[in-house]
Coordinates of C-alpha atoms in Angstrom, one line a residue:
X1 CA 0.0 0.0 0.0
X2 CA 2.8 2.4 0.8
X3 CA 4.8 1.8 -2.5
X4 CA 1.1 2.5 -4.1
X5 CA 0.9 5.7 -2.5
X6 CA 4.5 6.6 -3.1
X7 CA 4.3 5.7 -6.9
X8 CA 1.6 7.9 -7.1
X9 CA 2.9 10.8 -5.5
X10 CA 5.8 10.3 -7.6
X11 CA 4.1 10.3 -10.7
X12 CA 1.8 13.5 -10.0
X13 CA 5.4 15.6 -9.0
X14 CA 6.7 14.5 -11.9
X15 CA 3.5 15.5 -14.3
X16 CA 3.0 18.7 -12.3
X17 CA 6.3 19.4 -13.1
X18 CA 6.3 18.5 -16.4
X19 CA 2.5 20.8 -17.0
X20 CA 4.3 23.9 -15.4
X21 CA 7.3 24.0 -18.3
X22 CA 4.9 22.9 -20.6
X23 CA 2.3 26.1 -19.5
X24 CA 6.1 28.5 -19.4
X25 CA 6.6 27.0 -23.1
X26 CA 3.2 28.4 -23.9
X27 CA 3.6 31.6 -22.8
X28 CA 7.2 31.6 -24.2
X29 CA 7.6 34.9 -24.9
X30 CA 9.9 35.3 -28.8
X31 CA 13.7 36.3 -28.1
X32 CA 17.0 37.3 -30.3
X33 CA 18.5 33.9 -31.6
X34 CA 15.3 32.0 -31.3
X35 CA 14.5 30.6 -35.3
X36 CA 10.6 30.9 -36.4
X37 CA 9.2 29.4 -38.9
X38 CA 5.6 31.3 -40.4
X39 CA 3.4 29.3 -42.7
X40 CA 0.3 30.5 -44.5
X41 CA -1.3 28.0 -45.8
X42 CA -1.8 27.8 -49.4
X43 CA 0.4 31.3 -49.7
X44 CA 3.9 30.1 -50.5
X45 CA 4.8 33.7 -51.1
X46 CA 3.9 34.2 -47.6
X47 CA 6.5 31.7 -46.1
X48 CA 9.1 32.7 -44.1
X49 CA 12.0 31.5 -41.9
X50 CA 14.1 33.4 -39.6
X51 CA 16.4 33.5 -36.9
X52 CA 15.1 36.9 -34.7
X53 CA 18.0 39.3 -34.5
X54 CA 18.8 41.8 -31.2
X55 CA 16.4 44.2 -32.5
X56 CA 13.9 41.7 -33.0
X57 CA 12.3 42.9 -36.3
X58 CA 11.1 41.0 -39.4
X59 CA 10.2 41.9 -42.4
X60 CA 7.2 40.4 -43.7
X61 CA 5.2 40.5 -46.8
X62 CA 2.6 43.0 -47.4
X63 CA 2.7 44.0 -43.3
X64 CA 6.6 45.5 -43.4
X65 CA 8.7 45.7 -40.7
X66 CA 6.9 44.0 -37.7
X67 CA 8.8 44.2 -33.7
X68 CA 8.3 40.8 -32.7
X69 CA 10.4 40.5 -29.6
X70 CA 8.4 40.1 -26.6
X71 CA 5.5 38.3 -28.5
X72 CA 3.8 34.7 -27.9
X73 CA 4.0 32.8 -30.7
X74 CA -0.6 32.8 -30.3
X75 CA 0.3 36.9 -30.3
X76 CA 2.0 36.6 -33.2
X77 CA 0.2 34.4 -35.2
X78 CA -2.9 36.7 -34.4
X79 CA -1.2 40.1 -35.3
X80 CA -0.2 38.2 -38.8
X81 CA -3.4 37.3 -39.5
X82 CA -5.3 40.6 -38.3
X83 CA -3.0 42.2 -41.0
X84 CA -3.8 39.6 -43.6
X85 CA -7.3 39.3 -43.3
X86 CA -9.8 41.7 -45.6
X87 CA -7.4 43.3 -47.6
X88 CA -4.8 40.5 -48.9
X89 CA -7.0 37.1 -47.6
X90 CA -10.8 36.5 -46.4
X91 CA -9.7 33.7 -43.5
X92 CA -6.1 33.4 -43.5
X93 CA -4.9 30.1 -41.8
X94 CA -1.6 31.1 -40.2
X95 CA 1.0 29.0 -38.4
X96 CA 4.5 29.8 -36.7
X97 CA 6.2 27.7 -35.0
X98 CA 9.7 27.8 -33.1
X99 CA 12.3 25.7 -35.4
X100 CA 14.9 26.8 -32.6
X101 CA 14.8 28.2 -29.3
X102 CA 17.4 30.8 -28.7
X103 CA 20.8 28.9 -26.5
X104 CA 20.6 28.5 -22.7
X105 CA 24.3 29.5 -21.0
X106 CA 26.1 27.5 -18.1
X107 CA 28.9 28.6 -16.5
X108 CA 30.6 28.5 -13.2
X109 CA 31.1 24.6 -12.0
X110 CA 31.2 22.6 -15.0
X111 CA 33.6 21.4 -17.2
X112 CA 32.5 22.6 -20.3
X113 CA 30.7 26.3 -19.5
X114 CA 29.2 28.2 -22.6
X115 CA 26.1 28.3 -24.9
X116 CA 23.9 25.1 -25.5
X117 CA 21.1 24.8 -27.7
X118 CA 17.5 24.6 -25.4
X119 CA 15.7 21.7 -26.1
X120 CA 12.3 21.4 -24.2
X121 CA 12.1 19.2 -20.4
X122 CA 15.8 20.5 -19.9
X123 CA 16.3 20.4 -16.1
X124 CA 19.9 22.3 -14.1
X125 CA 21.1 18.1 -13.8
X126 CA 20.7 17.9 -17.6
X127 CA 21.8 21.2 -19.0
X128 CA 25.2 20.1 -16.4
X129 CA 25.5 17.2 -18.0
X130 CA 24.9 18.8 -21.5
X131 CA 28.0 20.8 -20.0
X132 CA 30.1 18.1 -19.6
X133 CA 29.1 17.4 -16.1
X134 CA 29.4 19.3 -12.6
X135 CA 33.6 19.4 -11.5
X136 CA 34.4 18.0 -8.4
X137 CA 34.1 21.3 -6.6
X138 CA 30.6 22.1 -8.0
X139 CA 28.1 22.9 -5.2
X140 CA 24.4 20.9 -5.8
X141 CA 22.6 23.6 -3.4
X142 CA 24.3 27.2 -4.8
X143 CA 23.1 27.0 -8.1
X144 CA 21.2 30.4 -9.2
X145 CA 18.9 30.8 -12.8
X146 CA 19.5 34.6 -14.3
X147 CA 16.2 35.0 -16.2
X148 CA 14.5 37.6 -18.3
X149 CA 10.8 38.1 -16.9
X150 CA 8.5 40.8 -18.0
X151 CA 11.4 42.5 -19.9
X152 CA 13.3 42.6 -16.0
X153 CA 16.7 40.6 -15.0
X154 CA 15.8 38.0 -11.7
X155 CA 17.8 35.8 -10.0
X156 CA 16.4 32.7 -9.0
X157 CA 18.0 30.3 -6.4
X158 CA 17.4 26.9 -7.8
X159 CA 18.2 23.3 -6.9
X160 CA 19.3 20.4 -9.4
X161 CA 15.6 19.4 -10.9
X162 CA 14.4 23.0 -11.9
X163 CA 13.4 23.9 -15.2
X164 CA 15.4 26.2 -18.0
X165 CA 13.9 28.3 -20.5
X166 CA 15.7 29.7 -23.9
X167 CA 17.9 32.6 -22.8
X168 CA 18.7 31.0 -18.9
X169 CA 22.1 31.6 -17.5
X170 CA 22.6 29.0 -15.1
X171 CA 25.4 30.0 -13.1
X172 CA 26.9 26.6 -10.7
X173 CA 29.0 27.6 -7.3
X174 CA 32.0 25.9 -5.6
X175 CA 31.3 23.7 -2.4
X176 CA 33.3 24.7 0.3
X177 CA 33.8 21.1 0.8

């Protein structure tokens, strides 16, 4: 009975963890570095795939420049087809999706520190081991998350199972022992 009620607890930490990056993802806001991929269909023309740049404008067809840094992906989508609609289509069925997410960054207590490319379910255990692994002197409890939220620089204590997002800078301290 025990095991039973340990599996399930178990299993509902590790889907309740698994919803919350999945409900971040959603509300993924676009970034520099992150590669989209816009699809109307039936409107080759209309096509396009980009990596977003710093200043995080695009030029697209018939709309012109268009500041897409700081958008969902749903936002985005919507604004395309608001300006599409009437003029250019009647119902335009648009799609963008993320080809890429912009790189997460480790450094500190690892033996390879830089850039990595995001990849979604990444955890601070598997973006370190992305990194070549924690060193010897790596500390598992000072491990902090620099993170972009609402256009404002946090830091975030963190422990070995939290979630990354695109853009991250996971930053691993020494152990004093």
């Amino acid at each position: 009975m025990k095991t039973v009620v340990v599996s399930l607890l178990l299993a509902l930490l590790v889907s309740a963890n698994s919803f919350a990056q999945s409900s971040q993802l959603n509300q993924y806001t676009l970034g520099s570095g992150d590669l989209l991929k816009i699809l109307v269909y039936g409107q080759e023309d209309l096509t396009l795939e980009t990596r977003l740049t710093d200043i995080g404008v695009i030029n697209y067809p018939y709309l012109g420049e268009v500041k897409i840094i700081g958008m969902t992906v749903g936002e985005l989508e919507n604004y395309i087809y608001e300006g599409l609609k009437g003029d250019y289509l009647v119902d335009p069925s648009v799609s963008v999706s993320i080809v890429e997410y912009r790189p997460f960054f480790v450094n500190g207590e690892v033996k390879n520190p830089g850039g990595y490319a995001f990849q979604p379910g990444l955890n601070i255990d598997k973006a370190a081991a992305l990194a070549g692994g924690y060193t010897e002197r790596a500390s598992k409890t000072k491990v902090y998350i620099d993170r972009t939220v609402d256009g404002e620089s946090v830091r975030i204590q963190a422990d070995r199972y939290t979630p990354i997002l695109p853009g991250d800078i996971i930053t691993i301290e020494q152990s004093f022992f």
